PDB file of C-alpha atoms in Angstrom:
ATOM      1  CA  UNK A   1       0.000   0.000   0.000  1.00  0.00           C
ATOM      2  CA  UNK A   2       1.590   3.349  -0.493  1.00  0.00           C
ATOM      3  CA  UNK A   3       1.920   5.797   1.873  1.00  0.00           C
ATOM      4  CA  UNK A   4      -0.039   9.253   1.453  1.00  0.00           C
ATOM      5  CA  UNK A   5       1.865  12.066   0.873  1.00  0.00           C
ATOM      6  CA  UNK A   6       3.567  13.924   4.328  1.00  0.00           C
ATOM      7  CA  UNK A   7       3.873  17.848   4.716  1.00  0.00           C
ATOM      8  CA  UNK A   8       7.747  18.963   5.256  1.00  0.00           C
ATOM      9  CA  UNK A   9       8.455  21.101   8.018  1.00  0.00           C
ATOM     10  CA  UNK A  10      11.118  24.171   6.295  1.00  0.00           C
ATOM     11  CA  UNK A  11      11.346  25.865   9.604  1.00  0.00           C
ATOM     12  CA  UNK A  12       9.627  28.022  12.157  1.00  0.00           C
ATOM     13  CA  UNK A  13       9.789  30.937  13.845  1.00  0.00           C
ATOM     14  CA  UNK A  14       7.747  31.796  16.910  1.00  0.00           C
ATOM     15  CA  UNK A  15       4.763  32.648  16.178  1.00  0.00           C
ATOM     16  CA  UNK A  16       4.967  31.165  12.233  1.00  0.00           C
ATOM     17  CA  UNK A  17       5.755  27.921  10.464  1.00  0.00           C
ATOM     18  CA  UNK A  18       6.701  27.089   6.899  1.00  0.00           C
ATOM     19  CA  UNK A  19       6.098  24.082   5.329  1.00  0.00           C
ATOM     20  CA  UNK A  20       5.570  22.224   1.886  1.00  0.00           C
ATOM     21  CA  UNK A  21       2.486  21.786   0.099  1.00  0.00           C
ATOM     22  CA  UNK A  22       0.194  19.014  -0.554  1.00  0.00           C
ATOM     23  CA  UNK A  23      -2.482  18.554  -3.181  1.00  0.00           C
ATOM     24  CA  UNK A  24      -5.308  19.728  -0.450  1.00  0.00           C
ATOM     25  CA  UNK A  25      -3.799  23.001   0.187  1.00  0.00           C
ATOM     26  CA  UNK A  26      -5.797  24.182  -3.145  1.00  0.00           C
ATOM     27  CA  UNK A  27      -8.710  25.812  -1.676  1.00  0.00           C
ATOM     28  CA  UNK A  28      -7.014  27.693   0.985  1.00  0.00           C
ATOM     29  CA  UNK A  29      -4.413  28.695  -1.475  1.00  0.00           C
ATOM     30  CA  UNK A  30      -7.548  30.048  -4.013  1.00  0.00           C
ATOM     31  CA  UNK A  31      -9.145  31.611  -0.971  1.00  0.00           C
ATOM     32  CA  UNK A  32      -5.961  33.820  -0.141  1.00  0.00           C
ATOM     33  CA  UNK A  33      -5.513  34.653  -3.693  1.00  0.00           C
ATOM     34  CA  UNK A  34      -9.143  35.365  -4.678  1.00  0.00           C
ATOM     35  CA  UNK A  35      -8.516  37.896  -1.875  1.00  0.00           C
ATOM     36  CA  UNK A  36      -8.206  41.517  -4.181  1.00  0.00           C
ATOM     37  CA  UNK A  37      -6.730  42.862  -0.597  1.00  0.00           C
ATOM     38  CA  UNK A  38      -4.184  40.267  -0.518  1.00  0.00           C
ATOM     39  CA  UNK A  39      -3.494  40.173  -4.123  1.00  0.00           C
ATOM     40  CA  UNK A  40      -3.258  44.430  -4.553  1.00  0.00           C
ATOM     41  CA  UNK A  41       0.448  44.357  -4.391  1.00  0.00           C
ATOM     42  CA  UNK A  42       0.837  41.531  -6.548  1.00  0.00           C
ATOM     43  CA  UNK A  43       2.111  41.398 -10.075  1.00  0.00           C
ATOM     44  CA  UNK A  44      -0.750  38.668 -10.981  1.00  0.00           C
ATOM     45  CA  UNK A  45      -3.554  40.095  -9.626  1.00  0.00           C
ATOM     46  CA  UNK A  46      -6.237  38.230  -8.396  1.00  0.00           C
ATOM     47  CA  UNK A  47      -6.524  34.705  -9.491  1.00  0.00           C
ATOM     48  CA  UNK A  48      -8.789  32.109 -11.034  1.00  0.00           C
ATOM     49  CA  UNK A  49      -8.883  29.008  -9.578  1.00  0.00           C
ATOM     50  CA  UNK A  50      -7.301  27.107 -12.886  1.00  0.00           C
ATOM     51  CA  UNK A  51      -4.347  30.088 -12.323  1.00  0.00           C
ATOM     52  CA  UNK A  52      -4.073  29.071  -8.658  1.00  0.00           C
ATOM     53  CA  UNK A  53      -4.217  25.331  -9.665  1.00  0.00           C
ATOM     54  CA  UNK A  54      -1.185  26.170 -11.721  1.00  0.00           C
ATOM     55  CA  UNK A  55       0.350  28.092  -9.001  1.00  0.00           C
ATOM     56  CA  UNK A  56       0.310  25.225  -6.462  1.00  0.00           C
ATOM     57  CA  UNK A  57       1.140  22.801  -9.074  1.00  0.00           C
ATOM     58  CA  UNK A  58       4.260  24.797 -10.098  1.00  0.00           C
ATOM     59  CA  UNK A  59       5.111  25.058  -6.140  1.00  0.00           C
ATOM     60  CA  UNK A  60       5.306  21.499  -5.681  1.00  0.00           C
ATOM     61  CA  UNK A  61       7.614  21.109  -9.336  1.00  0.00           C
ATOM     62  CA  UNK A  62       9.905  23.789  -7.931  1.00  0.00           C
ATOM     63  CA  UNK A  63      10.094  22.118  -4.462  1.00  0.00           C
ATOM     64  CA  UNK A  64      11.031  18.962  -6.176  1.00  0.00           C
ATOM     65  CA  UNK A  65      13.344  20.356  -8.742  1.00  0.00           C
ATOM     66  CA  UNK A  66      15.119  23.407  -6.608  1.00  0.00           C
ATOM     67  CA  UNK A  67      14.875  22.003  -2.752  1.00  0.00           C
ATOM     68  CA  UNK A  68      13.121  25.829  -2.332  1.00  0.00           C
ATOM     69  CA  UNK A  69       9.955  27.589  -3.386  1.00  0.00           C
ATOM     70  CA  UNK A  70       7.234  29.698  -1.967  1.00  0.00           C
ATOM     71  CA  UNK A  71       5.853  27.555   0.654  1.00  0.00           C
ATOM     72  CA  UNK A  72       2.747  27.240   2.740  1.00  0.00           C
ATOM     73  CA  UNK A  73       2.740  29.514   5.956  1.00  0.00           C
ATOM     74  CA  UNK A  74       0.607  28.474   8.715  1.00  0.00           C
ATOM     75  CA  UNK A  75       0.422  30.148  12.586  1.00  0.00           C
ATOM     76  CA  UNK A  76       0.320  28.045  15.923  1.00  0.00           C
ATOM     77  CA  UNK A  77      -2.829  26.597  15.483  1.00  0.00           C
ATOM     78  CA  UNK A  78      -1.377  25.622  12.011  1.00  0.00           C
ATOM     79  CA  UNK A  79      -4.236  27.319  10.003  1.00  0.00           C
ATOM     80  CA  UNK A  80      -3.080  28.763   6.508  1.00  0.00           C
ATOM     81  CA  UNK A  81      -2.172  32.204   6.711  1.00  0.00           C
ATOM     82  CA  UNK A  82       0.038  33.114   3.641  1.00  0.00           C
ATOM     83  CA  UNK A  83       2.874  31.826   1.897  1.00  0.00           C
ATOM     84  CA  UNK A  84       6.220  32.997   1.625  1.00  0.00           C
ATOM     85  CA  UNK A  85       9.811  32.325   0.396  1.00  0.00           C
ATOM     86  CA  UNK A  86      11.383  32.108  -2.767  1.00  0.00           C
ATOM     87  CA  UNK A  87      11.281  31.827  -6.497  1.00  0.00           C
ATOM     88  CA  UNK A  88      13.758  32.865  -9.136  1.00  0.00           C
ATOM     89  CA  UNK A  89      14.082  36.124 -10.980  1.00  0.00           C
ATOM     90  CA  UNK A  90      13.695  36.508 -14.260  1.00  0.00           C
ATOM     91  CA  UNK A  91      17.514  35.971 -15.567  1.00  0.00           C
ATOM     92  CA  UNK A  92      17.283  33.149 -13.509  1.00  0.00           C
ATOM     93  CA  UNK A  93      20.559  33.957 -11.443  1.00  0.00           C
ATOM     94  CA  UNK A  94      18.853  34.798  -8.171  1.00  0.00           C
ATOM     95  CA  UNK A  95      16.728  33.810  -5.776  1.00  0.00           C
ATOM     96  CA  UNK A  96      13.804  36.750  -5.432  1.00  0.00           C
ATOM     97  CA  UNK A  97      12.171  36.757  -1.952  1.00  0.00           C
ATOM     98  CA  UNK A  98       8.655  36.934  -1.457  1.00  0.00           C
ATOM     99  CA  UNK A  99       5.479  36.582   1.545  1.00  0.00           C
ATOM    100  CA  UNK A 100       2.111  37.334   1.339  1.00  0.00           C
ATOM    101  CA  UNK A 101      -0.626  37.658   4.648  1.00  0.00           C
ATOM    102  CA  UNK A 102      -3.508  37.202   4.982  1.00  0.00           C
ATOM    103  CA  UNK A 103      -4.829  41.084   5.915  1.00  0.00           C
ATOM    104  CA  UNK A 104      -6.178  40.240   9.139  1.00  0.00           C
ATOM    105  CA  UNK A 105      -2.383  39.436  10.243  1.00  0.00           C
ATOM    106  CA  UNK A 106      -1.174  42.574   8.966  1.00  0.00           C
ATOM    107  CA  UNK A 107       0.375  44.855  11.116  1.00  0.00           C
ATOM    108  CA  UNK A 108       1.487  42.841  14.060  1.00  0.00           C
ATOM    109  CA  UNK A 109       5.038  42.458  12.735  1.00  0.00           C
ATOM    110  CA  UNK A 110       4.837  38.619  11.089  1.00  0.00           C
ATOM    111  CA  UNK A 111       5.849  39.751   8.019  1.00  0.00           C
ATOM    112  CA  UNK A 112       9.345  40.951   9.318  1.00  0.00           C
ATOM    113  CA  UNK A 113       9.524  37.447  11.191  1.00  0.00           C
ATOM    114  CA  UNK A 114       9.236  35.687   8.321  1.00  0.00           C
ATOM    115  CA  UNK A 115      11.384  37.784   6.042  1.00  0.00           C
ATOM    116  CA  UNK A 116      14.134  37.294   8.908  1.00  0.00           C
ATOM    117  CA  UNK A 117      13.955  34.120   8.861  1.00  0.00           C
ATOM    118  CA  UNK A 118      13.451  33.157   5.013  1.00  0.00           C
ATOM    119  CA  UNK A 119      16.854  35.608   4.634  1.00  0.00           C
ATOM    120  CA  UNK A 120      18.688  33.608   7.256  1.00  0.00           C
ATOM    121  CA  UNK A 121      17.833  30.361   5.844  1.00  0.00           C
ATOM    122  CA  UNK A 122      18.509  31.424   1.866  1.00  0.00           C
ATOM    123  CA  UNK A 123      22.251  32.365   3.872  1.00  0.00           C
ATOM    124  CA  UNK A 124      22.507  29.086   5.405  1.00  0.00           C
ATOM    125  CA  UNK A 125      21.449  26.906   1.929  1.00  0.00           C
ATOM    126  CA  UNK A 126      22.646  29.011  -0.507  1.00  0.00           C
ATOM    127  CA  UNK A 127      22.307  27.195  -4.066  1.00  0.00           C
ATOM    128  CA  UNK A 128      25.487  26.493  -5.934  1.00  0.00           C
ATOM    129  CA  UNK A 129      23.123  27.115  -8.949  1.00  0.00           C
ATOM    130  CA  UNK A 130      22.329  30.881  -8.525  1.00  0.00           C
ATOM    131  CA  UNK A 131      24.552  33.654  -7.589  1.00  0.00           C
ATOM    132  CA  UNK A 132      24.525  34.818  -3.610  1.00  0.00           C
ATOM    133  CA  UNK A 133      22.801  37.825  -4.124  1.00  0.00           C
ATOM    134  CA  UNK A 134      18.915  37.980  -2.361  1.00  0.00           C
ATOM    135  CA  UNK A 135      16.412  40.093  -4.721  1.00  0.00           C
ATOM    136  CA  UNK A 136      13.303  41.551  -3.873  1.00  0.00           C
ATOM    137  CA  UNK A 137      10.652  43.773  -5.115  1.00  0.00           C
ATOM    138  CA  UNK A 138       7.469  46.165  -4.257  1.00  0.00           C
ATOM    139  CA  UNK A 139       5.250  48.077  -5.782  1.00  0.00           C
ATOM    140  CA  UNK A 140       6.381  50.945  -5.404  1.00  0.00           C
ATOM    141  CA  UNK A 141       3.276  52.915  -3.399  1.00  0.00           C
ATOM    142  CA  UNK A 142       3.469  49.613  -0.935  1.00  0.00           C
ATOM    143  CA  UNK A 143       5.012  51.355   2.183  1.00  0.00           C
ATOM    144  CA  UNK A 144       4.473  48.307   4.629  1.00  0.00           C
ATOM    145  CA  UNK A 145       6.078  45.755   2.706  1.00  0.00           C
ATOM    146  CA  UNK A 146       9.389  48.356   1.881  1.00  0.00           C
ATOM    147  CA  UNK A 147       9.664  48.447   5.481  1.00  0.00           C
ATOM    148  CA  UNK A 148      10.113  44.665   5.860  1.00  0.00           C
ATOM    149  CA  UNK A 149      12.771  44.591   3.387  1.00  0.00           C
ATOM    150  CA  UNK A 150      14.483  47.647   4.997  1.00  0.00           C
ATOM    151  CA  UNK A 151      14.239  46.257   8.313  1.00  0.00           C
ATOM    152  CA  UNK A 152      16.027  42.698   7.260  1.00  0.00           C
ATOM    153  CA  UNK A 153      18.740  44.382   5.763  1.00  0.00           C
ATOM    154  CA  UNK A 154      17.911  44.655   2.105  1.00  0.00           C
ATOM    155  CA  UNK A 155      18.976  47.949  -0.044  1.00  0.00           C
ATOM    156  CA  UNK A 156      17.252  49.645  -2.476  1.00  0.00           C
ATOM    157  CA  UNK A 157      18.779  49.423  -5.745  1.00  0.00           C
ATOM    158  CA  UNK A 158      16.378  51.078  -8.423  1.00  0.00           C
ATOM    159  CA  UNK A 159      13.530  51.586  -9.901  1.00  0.00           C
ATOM    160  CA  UNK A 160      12.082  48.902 -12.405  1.00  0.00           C
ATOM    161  CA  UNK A 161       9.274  49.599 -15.205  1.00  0.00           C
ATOM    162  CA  UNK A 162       7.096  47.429 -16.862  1.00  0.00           C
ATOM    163  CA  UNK A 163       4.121  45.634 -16.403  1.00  0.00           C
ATOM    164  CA  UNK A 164       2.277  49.122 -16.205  1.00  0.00           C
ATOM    165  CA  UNK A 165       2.904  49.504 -12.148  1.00  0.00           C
ATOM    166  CA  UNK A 166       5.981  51.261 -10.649  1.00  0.00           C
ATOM    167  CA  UNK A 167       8.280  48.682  -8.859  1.00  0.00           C
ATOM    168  CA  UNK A 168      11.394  48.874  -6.605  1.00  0.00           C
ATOM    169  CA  UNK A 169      14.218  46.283  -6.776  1.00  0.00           C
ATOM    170  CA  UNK A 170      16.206  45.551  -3.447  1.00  0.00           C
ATOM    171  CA  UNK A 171      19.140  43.581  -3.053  1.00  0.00           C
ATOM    172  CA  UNK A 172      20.693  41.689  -0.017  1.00  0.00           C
ATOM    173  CA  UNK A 173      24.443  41.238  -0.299  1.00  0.00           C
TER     174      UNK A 173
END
């Protein structure tokens, strides 16, 4: 008989928890990104489900294939509450950080937590694949989440146009 499928622990902070998904995380993932609070300072927008199908399905691939990804956040009572860590940028030569909350946990400072945490972790596996360099971005009208970056120690680099909504790049040496 095979086994069903187990959720992987990536690591935890106090008040948050990463782990890996599994095929039943799909409707809390398409509740958080049918969300248009959630989704305002994202690229994508709000989401379909068959977009959030792919989403989750491409997690899982990149988990598999890179060992890293954007993975499911949960809090102590280890209900869904976001996601958050990495994918790669565009040239493919960096990891790109990344979190998203659900907006009745914004505010109370989990966001910095689990950027902290995601940074010290991408320091302690870096990936012989990519260069060392951490990138990040935000819209650039999205004060709360510049914050975050500035408080765990990335730099603003410049200014980045296209897609039709001004962006900031940051960089963590």
């Amino acid at each position: 008989m095979t086994q069903p499928e187990a959720r992987t622990p990536v690591l935890s902070t106090g008040r948050l928890r990463l782990t890996t998904w599994l095929p039943g995380d799909y409707a809390d993932l398409c509740a958080l990104h049918s969300d248009p609070l959630v989704m305002r300072y994202l690229r994508s927008g709000v989401e379909g489900a068959g977009e959030t199908r792919a989403r989750l399905d491409r997690f899982r691939r990149e988990q598999g294939e890179l060992g890293w990804t954007k993975w499911r956040l949960v809090d102590a009572d280890g209900r869904m509450v976001g996601r958050a860590g990495f994918n790669l940028t565009a040239d493919g030569q960096h990891r790109e950080l990344g979190y998203v909350l659900t907006p009745r946990l914004w505010g109370l400072g989990l966001a910095t937590e689990i950027a902290r945490a995601l940074v010290r972790w991408h320091r302690e596996r870096p990936d012989p694949r990519r260069r060392p360099e951490l990138h990040a971005y935000a819209f650039a009208d999205n004060a709360a989440s510049r914050r975050v970056l500035v408080k765990v120690g990335f730099a603003l680099v410049g200014e980045v146009h296209g897609g039709g909504v001004p962006q900031v790049r940051y960089e963590l040496t």
